[in-house]
PDB file of C-alpha atoms in Angstrom:
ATOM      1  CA  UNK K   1      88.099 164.691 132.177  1.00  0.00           C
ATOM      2  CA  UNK K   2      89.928 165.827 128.992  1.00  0.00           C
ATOM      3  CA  UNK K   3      90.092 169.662 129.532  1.00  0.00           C
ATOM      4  CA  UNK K   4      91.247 168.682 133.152  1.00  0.00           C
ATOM      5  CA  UNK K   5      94.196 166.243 132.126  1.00  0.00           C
ATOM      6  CA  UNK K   6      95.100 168.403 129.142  1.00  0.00           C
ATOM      7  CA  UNK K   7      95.634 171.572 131.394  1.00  0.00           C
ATOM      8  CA  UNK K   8      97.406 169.203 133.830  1.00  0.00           C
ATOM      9  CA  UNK K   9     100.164 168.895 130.883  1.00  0.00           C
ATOM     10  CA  UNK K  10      99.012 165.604 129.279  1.00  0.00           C
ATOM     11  CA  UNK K  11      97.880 164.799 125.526  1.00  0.00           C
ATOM     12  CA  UNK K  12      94.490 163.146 125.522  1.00  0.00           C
ATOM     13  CA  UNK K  13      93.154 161.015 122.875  1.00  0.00           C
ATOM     14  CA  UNK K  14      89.157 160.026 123.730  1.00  0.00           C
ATOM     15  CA  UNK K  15      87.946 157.487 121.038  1.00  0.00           C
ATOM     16  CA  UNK K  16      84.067 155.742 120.504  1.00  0.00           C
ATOM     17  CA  UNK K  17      84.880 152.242 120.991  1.00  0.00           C
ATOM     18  CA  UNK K  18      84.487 150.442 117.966  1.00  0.00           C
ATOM     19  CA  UNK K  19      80.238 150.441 117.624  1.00  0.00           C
ATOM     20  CA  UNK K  20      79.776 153.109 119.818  1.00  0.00           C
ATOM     21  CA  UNK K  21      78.550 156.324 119.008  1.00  0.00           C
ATOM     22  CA  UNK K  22      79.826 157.414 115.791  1.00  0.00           C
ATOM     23  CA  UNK K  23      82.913 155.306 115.189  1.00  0.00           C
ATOM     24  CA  UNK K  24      82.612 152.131 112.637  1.00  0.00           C
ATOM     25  CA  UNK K  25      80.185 149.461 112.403  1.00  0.00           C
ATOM     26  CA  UNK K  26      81.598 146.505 110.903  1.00  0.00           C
ATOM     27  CA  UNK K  27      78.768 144.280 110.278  1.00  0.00           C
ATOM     28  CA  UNK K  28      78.973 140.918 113.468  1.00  0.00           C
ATOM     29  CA  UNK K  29      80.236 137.918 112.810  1.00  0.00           C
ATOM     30  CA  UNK K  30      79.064 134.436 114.996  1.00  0.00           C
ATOM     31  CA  UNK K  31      81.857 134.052 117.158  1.00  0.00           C
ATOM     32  CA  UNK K  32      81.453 138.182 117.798  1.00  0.00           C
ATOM     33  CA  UNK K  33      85.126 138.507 117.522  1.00  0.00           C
ATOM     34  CA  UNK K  34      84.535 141.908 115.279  1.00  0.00           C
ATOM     35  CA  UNK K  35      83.537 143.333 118.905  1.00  0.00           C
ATOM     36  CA  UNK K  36      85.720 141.426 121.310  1.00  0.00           C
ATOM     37  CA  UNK K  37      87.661 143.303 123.277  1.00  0.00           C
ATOM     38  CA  UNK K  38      90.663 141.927 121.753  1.00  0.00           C
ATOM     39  CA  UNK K  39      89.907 143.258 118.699  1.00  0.00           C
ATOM     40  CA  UNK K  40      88.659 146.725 120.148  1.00  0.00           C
ATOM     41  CA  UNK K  41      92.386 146.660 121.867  1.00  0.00           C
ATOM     42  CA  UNK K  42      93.706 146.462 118.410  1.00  0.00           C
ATOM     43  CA  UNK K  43      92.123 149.588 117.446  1.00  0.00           C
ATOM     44  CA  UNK K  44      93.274 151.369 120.059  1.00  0.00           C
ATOM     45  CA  UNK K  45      97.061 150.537 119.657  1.00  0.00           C
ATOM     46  CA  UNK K  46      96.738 151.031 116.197  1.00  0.00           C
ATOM     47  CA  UNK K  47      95.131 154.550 116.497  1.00  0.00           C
ATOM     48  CA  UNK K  48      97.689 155.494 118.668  1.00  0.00           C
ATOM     49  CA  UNK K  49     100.350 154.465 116.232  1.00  0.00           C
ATOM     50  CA  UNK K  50      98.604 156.512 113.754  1.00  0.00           C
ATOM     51  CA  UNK K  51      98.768 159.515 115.960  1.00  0.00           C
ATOM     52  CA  UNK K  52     102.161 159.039 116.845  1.00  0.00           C
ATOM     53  CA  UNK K  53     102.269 157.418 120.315  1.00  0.00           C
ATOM     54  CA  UNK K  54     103.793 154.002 120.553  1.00  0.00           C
ATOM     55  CA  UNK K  55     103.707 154.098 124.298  1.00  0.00           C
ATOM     56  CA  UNK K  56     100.718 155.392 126.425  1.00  0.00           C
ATOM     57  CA  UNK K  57      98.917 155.418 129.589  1.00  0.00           C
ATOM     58  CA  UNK K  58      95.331 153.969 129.198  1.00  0.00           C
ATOM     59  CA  UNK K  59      91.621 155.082 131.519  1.00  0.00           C
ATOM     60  CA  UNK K  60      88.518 153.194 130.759  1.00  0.00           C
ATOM     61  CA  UNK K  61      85.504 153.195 132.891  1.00  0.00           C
ATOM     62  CA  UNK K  62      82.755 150.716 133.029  1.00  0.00           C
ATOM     63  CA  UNK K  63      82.328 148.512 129.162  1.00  0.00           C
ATOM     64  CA  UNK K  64      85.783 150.813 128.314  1.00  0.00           C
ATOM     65  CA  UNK K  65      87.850 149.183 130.915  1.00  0.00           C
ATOM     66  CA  UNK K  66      87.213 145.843 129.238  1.00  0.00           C
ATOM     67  CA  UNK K  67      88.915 146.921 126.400  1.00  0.00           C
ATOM     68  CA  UNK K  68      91.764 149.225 128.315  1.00  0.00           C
ATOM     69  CA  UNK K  69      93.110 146.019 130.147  1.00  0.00           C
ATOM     70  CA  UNK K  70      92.595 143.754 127.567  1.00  0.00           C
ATOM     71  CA  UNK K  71      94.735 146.534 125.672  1.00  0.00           C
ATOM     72  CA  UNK K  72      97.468 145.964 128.993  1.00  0.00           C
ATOM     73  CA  UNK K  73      97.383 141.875 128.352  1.00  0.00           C
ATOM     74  CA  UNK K  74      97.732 141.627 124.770  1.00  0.00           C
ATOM     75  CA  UNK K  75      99.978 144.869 123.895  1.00  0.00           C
ATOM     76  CA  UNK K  76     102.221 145.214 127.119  1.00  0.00           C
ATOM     77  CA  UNK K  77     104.645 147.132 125.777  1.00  0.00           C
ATOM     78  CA  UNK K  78     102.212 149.518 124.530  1.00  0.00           C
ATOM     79  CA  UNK K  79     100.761 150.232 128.274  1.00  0.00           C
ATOM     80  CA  UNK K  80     102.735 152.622 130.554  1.00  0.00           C
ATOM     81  CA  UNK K  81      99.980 152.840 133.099  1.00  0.00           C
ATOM     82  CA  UNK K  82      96.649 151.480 133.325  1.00  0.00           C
ATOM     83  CA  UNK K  83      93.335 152.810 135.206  1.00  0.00           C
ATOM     84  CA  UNK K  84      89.855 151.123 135.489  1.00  0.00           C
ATOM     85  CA  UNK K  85      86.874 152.331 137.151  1.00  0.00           C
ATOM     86  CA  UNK K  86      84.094 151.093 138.055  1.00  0.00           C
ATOM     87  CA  UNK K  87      85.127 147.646 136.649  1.00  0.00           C
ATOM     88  CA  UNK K  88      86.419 143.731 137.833  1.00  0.00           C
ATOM     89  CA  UNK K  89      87.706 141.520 135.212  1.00  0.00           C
ATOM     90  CA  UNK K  90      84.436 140.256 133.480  1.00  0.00           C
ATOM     91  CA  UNK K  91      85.728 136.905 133.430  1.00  0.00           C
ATOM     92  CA  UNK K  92      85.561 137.434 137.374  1.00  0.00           C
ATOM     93  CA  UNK K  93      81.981 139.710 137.417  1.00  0.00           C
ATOM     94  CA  UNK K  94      80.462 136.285 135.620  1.00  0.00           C
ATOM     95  CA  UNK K  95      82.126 133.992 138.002  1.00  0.00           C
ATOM     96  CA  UNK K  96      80.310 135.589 140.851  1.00  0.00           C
ATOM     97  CA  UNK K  97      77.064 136.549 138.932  1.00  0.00           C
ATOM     98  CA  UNK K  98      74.819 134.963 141.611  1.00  0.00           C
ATOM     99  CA  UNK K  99      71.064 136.132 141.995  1.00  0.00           C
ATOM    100  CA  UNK K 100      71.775 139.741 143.241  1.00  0.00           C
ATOM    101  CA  UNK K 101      74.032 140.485 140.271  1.00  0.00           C
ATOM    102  CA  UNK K 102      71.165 138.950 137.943  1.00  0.00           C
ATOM    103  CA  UNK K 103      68.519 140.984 139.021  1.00  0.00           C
ATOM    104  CA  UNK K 104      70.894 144.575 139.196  1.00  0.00           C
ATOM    105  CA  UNK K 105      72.722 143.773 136.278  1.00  0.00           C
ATOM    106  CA  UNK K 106      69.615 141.880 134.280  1.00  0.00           C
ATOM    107  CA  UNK K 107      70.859 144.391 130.924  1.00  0.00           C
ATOM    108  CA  UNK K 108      74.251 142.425 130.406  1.00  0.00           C
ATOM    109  CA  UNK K 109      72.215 139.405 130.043  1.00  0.00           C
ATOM    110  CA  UNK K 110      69.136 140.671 127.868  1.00  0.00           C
ATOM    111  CA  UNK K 111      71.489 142.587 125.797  1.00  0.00           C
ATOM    112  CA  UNK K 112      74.112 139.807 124.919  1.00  0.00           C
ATOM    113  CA  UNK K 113      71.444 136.702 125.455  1.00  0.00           C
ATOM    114  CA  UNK K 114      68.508 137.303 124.020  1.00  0.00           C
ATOM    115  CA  UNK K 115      67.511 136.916 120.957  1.00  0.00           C
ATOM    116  CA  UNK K 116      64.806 139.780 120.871  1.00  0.00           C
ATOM    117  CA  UNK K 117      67.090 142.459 122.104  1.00  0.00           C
ATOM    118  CA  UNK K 118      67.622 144.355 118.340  1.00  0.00           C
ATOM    119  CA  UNK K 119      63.492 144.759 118.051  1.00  0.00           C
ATOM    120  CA  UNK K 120      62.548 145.927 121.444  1.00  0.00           C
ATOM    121  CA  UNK K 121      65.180 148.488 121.250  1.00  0.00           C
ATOM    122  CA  UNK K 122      64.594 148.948 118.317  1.00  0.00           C
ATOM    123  CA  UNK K 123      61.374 149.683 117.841  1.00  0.00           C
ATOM    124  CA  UNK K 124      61.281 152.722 120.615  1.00  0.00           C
ATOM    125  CA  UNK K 125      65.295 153.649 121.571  1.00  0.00           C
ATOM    126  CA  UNK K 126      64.758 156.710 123.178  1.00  0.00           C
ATOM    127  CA  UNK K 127      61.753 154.917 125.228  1.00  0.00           C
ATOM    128  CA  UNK K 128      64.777 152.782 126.021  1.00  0.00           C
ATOM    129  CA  UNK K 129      67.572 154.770 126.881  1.00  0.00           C
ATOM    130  CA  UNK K 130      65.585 157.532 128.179  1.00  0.00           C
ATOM    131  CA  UNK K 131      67.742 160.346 127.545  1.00  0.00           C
ATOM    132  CA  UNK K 132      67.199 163.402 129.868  1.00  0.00           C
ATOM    133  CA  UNK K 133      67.998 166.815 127.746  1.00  0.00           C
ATOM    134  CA  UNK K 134      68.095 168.557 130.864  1.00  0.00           C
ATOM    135  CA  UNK K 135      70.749 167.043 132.622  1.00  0.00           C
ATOM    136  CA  UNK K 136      73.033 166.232 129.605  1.00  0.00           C
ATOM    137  CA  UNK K 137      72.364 169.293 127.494  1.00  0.00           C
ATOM    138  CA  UNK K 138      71.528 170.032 124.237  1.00  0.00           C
ATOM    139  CA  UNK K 139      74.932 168.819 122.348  1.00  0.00           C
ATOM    140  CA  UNK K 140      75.170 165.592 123.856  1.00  0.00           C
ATOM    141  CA  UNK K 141      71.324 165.049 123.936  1.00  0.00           C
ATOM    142  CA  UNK K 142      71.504 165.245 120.219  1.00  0.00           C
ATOM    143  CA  UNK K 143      74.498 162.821 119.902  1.00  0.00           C
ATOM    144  CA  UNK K 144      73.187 160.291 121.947  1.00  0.00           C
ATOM    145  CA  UNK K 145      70.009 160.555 120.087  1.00  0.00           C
ATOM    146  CA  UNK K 146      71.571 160.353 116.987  1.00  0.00           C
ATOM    147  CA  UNK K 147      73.318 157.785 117.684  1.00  0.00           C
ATOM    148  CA  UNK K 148      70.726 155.242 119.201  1.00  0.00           C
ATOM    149  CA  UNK K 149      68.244 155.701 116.538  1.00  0.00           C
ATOM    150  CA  UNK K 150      70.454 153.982 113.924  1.00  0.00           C
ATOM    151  CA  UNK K 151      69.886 150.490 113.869  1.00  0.00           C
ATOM    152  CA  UNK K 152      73.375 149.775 113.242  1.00  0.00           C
ATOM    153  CA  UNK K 153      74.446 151.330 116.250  1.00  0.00           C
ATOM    154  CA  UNK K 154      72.229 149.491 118.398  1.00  0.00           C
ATOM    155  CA  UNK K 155      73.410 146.031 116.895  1.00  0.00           C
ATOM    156  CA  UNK K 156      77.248 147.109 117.711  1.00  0.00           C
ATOM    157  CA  UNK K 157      76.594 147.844 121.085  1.00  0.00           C
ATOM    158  CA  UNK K 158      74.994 144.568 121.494  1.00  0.00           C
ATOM    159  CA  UNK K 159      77.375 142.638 120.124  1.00  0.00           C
ATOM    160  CA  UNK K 160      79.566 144.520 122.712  1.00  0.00           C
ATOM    161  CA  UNK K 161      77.708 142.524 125.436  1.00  0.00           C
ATOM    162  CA  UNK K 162      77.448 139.126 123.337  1.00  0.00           C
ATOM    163  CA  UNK K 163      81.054 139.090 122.801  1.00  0.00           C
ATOM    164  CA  UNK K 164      81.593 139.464 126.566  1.00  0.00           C
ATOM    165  CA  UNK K 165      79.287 136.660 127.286  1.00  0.00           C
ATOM    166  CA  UNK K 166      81.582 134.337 124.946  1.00  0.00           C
ATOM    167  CA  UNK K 167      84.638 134.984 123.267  1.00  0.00           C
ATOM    168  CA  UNK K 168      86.233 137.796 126.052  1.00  0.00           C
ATOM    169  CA  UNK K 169      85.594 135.340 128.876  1.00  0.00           C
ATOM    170  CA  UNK K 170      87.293 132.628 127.053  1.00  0.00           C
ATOM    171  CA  UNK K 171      90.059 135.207 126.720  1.00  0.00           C
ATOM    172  CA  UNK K 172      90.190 135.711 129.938  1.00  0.00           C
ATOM    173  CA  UNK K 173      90.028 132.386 130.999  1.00  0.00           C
ATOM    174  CA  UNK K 174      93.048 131.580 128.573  1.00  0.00           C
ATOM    175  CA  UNK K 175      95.282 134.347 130.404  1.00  0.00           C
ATOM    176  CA  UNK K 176      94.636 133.141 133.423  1.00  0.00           C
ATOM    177  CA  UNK K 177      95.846 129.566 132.848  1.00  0.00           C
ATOM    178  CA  UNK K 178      98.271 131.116 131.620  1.00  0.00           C
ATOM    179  CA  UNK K 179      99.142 133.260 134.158  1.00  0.00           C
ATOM    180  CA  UNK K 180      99.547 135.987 132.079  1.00  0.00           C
ATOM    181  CA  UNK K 181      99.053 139.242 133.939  1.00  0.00           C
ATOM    182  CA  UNK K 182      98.916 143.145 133.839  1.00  0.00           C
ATOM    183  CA  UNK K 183     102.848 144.182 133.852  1.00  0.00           C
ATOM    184  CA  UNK K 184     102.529 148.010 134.327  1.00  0.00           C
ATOM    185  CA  UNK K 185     101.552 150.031 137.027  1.00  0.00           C
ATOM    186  CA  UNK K 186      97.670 149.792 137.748  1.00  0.00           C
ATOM    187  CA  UNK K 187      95.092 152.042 139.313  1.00  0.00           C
ATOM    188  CA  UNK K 188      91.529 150.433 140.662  1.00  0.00           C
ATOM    189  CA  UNK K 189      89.339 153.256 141.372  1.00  0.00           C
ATOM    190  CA  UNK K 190      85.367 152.574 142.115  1.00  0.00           C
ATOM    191  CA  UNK K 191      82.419 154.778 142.628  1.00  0.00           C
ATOM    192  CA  UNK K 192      81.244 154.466 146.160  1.00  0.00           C
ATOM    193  CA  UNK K 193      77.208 155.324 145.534  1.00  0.00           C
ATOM    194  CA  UNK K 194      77.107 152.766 142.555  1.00  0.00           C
ATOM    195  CA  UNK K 195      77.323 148.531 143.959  1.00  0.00           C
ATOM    196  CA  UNK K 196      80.764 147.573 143.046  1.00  0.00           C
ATOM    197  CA  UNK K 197      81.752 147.070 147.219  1.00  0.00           C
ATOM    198  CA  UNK K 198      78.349 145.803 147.352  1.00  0.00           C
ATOM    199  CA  UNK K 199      79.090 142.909 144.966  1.00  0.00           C
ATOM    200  CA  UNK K 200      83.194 142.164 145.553  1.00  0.00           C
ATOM    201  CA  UNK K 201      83.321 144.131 148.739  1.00  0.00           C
ATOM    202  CA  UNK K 202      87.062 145.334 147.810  1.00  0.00           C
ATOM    203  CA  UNK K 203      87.502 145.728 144.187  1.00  0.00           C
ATOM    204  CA  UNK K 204      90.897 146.049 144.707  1.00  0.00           C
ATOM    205  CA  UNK K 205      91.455 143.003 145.887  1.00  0.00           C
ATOM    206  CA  UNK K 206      89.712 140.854 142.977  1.00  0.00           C
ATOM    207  CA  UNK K 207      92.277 142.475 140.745  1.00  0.00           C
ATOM    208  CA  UNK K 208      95.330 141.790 142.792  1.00  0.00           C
ATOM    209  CA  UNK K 209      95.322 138.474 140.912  1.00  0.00           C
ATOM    210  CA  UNK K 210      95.440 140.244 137.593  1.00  0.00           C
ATOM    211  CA  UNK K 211      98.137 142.316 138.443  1.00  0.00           C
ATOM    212  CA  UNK K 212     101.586 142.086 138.791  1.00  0.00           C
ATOM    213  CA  UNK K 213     102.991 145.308 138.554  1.00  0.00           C
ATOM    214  CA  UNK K 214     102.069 148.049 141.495  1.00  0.00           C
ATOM    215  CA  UNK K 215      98.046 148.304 142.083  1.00  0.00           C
ATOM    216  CA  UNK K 216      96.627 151.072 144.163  1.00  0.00           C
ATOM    217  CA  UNK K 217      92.757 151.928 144.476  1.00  0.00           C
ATOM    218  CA  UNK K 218      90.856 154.709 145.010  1.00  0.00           C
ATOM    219  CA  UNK K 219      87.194 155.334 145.748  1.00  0.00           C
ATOM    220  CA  UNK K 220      85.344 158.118 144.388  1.00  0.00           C
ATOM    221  CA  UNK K 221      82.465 159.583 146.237  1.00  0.00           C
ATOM    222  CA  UNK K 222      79.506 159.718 143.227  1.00  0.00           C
ATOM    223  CA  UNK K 223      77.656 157.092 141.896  1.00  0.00           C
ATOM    224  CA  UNK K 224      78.650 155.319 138.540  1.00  0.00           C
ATOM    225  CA  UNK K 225      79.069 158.135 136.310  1.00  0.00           C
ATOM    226  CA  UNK K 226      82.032 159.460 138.240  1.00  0.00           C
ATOM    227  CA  UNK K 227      83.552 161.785 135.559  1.00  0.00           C
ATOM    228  CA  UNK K 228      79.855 163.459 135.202  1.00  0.00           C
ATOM    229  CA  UNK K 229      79.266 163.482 139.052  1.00  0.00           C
ATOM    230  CA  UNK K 230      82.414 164.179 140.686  1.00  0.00           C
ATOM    231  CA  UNK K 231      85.009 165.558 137.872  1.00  0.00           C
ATOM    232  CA  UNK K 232      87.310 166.980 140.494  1.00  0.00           C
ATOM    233  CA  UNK K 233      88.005 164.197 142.729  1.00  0.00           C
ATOM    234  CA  UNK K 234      88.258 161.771 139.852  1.00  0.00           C
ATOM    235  CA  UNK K 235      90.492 164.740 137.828  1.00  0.00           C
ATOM    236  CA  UNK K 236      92.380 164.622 140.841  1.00  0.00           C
ATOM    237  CA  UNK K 237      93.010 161.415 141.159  1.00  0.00           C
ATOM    238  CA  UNK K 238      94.498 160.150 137.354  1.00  0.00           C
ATOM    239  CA  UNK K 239      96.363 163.294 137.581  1.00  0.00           C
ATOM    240  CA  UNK K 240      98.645 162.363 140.687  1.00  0.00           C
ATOM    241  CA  UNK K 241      98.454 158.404 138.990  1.00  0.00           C
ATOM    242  CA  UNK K 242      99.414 159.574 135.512  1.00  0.00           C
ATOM    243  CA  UNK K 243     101.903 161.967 136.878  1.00  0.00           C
TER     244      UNK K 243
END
């Protein structure tokens, strides 16, 4: 997406989320507010300050758009425009966690439950994650690689999941009796081969609570890796919602 919405005019900033591949690794506390999404919010307004840009449109996709409209809640005058893909609310994803999210989605709850997660990944990560050279070539082979055989790395991550167990749905749940909502202009965009209409049937519409400025949707024809497996539609699309 960046060469595509850089030669579309725009200036793109594409940061690890705090834990994530080479960015920092504060050691967890118990309340996992060092990897709440509140905190990972922070970072981002406060990198863009540090860049320069006090007001910005925001795309995260999947454990990204967590953070992008917790980023829209918290720092509203920050947030021109917001996109998330692939995403609901996760306060609203655990609401509606019955049996068939369980068993599809079995990682969120192994990875921010469990308190063997750290050793099994441990002990084998690319027996875990599976990485396929082939398919993602050699340069981001060896930065995923690098990056999920450092123990450290693998705790973040986790503590990415734990926190959204906890202390991000009792953010969310604080917003929403408060009726706090999203102010700016919103884009919902899903993949259409990956189980997001299987689960809420219209994503669109479990945001509309969320969301008081304008929300449109989109669906993307690829499964949940859109920007890998359909660049130009979903290229396509943040360009004529950023524009």
């Amino acid at each position: 997406m960046a060469p595509a919405l850089a030669e579309a005019g725009f200036t793109v900033v594409c940061p690890d989320l705090r834990g994530y591949g080479r960015s920092c690794k504060p050691a967890p506390d118990e309340k996992h507010e060092v990897y709440c999404d509140r905190t990972m919010a922070a970072d981002i307004v406060a990198l863009m300050r540090d860049l320069g840009h006090h007001r910005f449109a925001l795309v995260g996709h999947d454990r990204g758009s967590y953070v992008a409209y917790r980023t829209a809640l918290d720092h509203p005058g920050s947030v021109t425009r917001l996109a998330v893909l692939d995403s609901v609310p996760i306060l609203e994803a655990l609401e509606r966690a019955g049996a068939r999210f369980a068993t599809a989605w079995w990682h969120w709850f192994f990875f921010g439950a469990s308190p063997h997660a750290e050793r099994v990944i441990t002990a084998d990560p690319l027996a875990w994650y599976r990485p396929d050279e082939k398919r993602m070539g050699h340069e981001n082979y060896r930065d995923l690689t690098r990056a999920v055989s450092d123990p450290a790395t693998v705790r973040a991550m986790l503590e990415d999941y734990r926190a959204g167990l906890t202390i991000d749905r009792a953010n969310d749940e604080a917003d929403r009796a408060a009726q706090r909502t999203i102010t700016c202009r919103t884009l919902v965009a899903w993949s259409t081969r990956d189980d997001m209409e299987e689960l809420y049937g219209d994503p669109a519409g479990v945001w509309r609570s969320w969301v008081s400025g304008e929300l449109t949707s989109a669906r993307i024809e690829s499964g949940h890796h859109m920007a890998e497996e359909n660049p130009a539609q979903l290229a396509e699309t943040l360009i004529r919602f950023l524009g």
